[in-house]
Short mmCIF file of N, CA and C in Angstrom, two decimals:
data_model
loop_
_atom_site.label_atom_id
_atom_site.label_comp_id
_atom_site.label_asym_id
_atom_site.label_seq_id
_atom_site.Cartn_x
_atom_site.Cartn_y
_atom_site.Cartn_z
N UNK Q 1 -3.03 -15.30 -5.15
CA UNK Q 1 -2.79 -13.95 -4.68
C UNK Q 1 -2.70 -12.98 -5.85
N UNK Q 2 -2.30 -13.56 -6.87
CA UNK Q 2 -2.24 -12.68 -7.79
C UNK Q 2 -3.62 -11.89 -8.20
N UNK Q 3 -4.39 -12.36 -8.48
CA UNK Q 3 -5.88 -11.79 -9.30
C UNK Q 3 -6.26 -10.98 -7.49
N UNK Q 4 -5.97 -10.94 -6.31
CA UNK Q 4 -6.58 -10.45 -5.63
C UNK Q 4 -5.64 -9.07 -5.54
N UNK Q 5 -4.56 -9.18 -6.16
CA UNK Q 5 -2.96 -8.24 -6.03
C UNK Q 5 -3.84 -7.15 -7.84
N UNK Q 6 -4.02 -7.86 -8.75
CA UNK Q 6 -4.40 -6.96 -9.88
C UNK Q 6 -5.86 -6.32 -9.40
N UNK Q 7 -6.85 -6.98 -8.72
CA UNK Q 7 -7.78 -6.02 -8.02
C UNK Q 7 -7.54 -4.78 -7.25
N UNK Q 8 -6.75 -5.40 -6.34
CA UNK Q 8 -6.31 -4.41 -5.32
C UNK Q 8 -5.65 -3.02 -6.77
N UNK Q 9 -4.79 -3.15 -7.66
CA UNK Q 9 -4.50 -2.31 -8.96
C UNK Q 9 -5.63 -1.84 -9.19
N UNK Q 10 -6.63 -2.42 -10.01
CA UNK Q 10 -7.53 -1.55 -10.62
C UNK Q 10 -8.10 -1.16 -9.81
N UNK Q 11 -8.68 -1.32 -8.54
CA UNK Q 11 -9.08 0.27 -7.71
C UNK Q 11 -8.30 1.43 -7.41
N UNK Q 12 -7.00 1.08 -7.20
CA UNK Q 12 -6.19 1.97 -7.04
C UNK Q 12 -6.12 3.10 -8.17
N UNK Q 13 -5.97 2.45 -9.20
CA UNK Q 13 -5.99 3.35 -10.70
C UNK Q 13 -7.04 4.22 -10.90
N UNK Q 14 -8.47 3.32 -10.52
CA UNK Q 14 -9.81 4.15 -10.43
C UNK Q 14 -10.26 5.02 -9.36
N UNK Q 15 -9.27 5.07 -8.51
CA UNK Q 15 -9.07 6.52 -6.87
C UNK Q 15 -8.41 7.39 -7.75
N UNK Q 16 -7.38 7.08 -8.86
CA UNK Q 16 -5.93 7.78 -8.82
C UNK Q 16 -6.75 8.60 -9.66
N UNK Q 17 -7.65 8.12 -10.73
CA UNK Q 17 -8.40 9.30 -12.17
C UNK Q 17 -9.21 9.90 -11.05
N UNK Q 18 -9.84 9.75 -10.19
CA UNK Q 18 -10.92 10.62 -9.77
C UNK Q 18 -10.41 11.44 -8.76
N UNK Q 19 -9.00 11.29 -8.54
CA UNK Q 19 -8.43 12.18 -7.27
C UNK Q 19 -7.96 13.91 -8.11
N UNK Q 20 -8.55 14.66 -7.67
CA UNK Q 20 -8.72 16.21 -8.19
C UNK Q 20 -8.74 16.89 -6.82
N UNK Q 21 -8.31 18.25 -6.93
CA UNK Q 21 -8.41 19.62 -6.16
C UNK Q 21 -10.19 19.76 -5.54
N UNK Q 22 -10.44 19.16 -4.84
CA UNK Q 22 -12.39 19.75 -4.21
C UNK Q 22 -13.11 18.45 -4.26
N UNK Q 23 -12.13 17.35 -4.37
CA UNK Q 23 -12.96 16.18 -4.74
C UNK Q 23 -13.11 15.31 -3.15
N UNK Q 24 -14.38 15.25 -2.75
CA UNK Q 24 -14.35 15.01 -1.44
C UNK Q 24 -14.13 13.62 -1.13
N UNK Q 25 -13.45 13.35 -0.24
CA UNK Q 25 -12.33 11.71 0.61
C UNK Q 25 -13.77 10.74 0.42
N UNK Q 26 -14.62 11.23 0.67
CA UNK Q 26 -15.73 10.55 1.11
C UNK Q 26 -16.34 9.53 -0.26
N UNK Q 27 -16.29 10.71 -0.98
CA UNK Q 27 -16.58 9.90 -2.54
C UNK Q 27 -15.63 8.78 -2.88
N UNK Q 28 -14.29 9.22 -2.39
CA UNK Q 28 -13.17 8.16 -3.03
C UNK Q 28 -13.61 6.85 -3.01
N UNK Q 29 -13.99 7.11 -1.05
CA UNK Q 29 -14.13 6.04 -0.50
C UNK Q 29 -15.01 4.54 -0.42
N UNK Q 30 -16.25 5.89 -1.21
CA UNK Q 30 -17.43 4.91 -1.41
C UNK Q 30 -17.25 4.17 -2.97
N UNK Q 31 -16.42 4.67 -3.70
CA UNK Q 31 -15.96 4.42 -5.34
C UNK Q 31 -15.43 3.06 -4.73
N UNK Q 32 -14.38 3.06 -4.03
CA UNK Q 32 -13.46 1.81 -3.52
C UNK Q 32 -14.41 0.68 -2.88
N UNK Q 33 -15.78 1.43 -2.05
CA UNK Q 33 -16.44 -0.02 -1.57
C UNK Q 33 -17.41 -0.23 -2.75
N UNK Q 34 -17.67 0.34 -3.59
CA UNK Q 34 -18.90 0.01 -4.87
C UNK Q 34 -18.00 -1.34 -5.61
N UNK Q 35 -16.74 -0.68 -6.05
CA UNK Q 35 -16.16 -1.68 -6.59
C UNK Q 35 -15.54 -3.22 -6.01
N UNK Q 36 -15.46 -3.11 -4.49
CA UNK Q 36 -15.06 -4.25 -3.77
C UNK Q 36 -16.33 -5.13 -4.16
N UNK Q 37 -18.07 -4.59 -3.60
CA UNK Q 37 -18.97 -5.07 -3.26
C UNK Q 37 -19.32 -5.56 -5.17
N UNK Q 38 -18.96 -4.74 -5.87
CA UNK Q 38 -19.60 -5.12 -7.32
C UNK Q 38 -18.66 -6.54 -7.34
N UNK Q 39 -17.58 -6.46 -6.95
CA UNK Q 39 -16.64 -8.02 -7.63
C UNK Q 39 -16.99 -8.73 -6.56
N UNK Q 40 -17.64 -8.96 -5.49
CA UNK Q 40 -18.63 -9.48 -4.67
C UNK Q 40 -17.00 -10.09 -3.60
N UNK Q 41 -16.00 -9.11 -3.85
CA UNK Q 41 -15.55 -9.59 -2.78
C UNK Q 41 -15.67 -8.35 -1.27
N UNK Q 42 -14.54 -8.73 -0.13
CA UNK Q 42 -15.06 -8.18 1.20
C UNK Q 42 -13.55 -7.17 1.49
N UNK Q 43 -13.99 -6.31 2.03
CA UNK Q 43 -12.78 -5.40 2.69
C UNK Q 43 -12.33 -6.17 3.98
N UNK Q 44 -11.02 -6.11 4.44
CA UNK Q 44 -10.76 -7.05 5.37
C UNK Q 44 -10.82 -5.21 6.18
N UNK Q 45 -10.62 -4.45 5.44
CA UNK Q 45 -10.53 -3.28 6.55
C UNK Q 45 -11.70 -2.69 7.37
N UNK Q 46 -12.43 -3.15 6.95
CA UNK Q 46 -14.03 -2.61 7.55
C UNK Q 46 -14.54 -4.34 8.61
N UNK Q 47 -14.74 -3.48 9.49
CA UNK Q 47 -15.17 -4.78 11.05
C UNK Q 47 -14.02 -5.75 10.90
N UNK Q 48 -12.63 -5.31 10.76
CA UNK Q 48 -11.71 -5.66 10.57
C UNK Q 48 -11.70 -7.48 11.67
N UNK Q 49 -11.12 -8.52 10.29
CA UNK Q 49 -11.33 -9.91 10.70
C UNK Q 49 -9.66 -10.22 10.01
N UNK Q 50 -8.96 -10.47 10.81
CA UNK Q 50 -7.53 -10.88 10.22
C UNK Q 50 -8.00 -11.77 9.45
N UNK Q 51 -8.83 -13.14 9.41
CA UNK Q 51 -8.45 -14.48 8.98
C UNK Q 51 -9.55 -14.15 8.42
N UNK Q 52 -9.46 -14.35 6.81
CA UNK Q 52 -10.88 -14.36 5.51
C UNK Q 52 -10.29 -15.57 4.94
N UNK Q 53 -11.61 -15.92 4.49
CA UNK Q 53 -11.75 -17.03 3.10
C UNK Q 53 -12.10 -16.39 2.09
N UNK Q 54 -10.38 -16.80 1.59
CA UNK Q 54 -10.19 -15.96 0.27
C UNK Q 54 -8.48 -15.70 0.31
N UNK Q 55 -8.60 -14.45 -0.42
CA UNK Q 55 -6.74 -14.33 -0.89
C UNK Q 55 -6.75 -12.52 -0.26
N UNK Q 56 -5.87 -12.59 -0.04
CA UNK Q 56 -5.50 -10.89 0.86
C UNK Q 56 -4.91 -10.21 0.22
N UNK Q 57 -4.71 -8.78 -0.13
CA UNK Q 57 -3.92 -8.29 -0.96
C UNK Q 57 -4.20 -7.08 -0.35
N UNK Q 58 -2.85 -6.46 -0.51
CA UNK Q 58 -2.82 -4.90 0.47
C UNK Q 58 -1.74 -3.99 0.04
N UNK Q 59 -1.63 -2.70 -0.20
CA UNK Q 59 -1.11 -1.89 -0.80
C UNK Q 59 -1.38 -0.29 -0.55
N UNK Q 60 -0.37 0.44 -0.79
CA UNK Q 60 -0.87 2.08 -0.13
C UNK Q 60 -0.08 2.75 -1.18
N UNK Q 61 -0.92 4.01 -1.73
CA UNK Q 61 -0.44 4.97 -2.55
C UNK Q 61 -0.21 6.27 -2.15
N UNK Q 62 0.54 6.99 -2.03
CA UNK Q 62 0.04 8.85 -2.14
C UNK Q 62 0.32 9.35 -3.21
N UNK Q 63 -0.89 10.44 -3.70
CA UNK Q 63 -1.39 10.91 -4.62
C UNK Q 63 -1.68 12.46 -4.26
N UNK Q 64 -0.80 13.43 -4.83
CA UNK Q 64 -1.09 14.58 -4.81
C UNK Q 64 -2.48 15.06 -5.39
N UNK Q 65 -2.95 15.82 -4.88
CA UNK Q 65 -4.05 16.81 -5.73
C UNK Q 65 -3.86 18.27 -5.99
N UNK Q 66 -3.46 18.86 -7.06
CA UNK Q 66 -3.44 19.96 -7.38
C UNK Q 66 -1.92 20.10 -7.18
N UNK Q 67 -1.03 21.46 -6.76
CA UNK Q 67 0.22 21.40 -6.71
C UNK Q 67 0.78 21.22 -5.78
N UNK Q 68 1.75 20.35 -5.97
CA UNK Q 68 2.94 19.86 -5.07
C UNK Q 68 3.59 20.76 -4.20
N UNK Q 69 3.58 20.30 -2.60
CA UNK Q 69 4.93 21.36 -2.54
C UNK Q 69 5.83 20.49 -2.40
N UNK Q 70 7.39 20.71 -3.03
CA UNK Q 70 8.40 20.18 -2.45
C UNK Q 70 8.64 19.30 -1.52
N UNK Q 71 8.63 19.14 -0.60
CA UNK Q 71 8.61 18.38 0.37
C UNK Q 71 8.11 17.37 0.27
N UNK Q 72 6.53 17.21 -0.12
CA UNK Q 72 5.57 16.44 -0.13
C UNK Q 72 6.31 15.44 -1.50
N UNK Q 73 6.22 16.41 -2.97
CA UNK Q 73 7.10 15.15 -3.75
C UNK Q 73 8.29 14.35 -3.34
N UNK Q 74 9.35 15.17 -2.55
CA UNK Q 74 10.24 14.48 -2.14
C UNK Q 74 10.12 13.23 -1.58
N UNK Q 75 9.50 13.30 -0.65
CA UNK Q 75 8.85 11.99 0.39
C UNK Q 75 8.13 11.14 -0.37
N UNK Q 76 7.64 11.24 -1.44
CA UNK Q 76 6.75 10.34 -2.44
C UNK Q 76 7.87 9.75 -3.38
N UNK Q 77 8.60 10.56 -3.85
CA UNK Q 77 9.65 10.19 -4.10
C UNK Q 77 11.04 9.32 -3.75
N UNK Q 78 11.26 9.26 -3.13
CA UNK Q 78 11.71 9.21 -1.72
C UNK Q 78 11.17 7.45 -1.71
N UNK Q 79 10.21 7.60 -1.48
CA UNK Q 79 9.17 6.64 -0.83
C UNK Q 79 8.93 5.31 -1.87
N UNK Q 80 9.21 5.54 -3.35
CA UNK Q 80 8.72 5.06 -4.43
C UNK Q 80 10.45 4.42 -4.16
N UNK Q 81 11.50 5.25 -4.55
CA UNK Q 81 12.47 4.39 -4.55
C UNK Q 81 13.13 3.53 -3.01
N UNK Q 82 12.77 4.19 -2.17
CA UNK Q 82 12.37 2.92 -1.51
C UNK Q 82 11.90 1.29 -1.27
N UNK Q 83 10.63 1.62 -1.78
CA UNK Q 83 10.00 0.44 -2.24
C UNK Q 83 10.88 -0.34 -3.51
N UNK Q 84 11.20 0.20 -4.38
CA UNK Q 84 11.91 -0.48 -5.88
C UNK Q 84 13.64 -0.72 -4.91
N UNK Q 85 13.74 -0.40 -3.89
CA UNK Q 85 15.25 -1.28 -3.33
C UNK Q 85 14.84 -1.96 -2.47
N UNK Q 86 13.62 -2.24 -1.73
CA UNK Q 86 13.45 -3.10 -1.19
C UNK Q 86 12.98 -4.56 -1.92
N UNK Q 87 12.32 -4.28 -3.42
CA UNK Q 87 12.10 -5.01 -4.19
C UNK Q 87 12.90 -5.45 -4.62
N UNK Q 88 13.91 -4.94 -4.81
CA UNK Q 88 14.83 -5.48 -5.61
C UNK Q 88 16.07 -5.95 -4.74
N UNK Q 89 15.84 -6.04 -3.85
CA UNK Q 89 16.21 -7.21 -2.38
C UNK Q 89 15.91 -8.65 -2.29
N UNK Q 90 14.13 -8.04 -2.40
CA UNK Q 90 13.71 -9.30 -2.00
C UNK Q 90 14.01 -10.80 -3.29
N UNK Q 91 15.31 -11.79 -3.11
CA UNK Q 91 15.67 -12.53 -3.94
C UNK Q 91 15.69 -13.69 -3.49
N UNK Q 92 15.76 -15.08 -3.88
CA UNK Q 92 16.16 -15.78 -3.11
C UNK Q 92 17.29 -15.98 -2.02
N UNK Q 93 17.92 -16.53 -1.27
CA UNK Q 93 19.10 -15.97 -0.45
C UNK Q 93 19.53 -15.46 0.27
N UNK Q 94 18.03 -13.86 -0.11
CA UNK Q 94 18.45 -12.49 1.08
C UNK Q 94 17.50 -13.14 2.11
N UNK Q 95 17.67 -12.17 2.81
CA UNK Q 95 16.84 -12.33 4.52
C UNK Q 95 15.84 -10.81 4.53
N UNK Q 96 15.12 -11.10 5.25
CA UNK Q 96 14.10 -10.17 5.42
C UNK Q 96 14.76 -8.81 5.77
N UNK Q 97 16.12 -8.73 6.60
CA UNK Q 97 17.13 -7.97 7.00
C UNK Q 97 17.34 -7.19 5.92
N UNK Q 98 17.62 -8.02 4.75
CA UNK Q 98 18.36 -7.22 3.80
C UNK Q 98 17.45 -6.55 3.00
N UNK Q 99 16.06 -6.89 2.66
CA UNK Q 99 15.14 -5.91 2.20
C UNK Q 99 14.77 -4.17 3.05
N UNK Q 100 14.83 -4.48 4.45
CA UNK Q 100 14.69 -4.08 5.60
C UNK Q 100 15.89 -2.95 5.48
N UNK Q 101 16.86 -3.75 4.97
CA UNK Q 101 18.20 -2.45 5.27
C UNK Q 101 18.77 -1.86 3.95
N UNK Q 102 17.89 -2.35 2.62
CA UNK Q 102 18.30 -1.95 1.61
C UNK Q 102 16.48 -0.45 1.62
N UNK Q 103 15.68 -0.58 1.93
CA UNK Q 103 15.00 0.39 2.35
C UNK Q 103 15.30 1.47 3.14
N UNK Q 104 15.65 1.33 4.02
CA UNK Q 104 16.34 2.18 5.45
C UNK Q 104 17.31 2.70 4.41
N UNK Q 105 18.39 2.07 3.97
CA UNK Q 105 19.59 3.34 3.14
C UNK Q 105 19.02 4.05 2.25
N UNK Q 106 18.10 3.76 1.48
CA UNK Q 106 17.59 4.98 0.74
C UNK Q 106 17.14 5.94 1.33
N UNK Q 107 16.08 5.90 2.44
CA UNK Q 107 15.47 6.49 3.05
C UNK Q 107 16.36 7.75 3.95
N UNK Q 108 17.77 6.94 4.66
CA UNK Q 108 18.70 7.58 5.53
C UNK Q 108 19.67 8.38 4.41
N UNK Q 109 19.69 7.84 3.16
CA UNK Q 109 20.41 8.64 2.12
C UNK Q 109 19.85 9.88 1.67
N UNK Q 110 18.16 10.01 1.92
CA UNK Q 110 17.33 11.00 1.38
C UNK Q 110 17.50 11.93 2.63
N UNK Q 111 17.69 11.93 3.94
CA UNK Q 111 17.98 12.84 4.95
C UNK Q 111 16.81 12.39 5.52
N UNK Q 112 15.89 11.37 5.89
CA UNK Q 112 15.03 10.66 6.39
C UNK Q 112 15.27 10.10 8.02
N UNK Q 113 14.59 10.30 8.85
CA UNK Q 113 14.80 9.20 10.12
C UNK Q 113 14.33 8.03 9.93
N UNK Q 114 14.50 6.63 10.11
CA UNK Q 114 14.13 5.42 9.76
C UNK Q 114 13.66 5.24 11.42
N UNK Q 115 12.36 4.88 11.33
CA UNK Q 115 11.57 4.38 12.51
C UNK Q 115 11.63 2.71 12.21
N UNK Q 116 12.52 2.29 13.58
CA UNK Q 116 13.01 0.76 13.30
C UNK Q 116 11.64 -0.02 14.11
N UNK Q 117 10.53 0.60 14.53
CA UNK Q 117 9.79 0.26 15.82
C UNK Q 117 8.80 -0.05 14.77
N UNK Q 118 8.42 0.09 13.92
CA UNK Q 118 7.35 -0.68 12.67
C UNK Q 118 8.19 -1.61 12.14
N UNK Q 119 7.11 -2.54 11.23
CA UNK Q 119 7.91 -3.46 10.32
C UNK Q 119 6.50 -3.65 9.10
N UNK Q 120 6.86 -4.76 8.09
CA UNK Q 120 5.85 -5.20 6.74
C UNK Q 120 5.14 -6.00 7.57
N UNK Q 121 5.01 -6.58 6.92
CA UNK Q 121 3.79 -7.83 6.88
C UNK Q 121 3.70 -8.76 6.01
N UNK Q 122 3.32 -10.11 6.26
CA UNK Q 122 2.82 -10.82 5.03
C UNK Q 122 1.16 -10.98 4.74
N UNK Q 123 0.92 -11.11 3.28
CA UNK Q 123 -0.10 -11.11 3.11
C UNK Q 123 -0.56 -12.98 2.51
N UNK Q 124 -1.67 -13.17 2.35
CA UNK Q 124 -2.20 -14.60 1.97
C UNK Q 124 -3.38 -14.94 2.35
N UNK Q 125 -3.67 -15.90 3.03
CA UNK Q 125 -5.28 -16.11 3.44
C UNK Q 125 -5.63 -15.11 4.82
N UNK Q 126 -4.59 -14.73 5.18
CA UNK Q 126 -5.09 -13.70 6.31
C UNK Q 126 -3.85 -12.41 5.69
N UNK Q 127 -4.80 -11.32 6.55
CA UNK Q 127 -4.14 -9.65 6.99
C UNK Q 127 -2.83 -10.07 8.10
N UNK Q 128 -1.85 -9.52 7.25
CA UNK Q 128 -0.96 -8.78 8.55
C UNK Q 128 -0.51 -10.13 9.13
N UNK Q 129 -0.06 -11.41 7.77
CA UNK Q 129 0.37 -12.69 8.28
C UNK Q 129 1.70 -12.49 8.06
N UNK Q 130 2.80 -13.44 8.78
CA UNK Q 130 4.15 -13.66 8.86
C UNK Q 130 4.90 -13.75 6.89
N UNK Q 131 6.22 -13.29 6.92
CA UNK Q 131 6.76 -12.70 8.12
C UNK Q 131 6.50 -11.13 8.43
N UNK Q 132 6.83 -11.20 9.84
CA UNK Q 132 6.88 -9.46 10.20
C UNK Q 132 7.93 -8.76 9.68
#
């Protein structure tokens, strides 16, 4: 999982330099399948197939273009330390609960509503594998 986890990185990095003020979604998009199709691997997101042969790796960024308003950093913000308390949950010992509720307090600490009706996912030889 790992080398499919540092892929999933270096496209991300190579959206993040080309993301500018007039720069059209469309280009991003095709940058992200040039580079899937050049390392000759497959998007599980396109004719979407839960179960691939191979390793899964999945991840989401937001990325401002041009200036921020307030709000928008907040929630990115917001959002980033989120993730780094749910990480820093996940230990041996804890329960999925406690990643789950060490997320939610940041979020409910930032003046956030926590929508309990989603959950993660696991990733591995398939999309969107256990646990939920």
């Amino acid at each position: 999982m790992r080398p499919a986890g540092r892929f999933v990185a270096e496209v991300l990095s190579a959206l993040i330099a080309r993301v500018d003020v007039g720069v059209n979604l469309l280009e991003l998009d095709e940058l992200a399948h040039q580079m899937i199709r050049d390392r000759g691997a497959e998007s599980c997101y396109i004719n979407y197939h839960p179960s691939l042969n191979g390793w899964v790796s999945d991840s989401a960024i937001s990325v401002i273009a041009g200036a921020p308003r307030e709000q928008d950093q907040q929630l990115i913000t917001t959002a980033e330390a989120a993730l780094a308390a749910g990480i820093e949950a996940a230990v041996p010992g804890n329960k999925i609960g406690d990643i789950s509720f060490a997320i939610a307090r940041v979020g409910s600490q930032a003046g956030y509503k926590i929508n309990t009706e989603f959950g993660g996912h696991g990733v591995g030889r398939t999309m969107h594998g256990d646990p939920h």
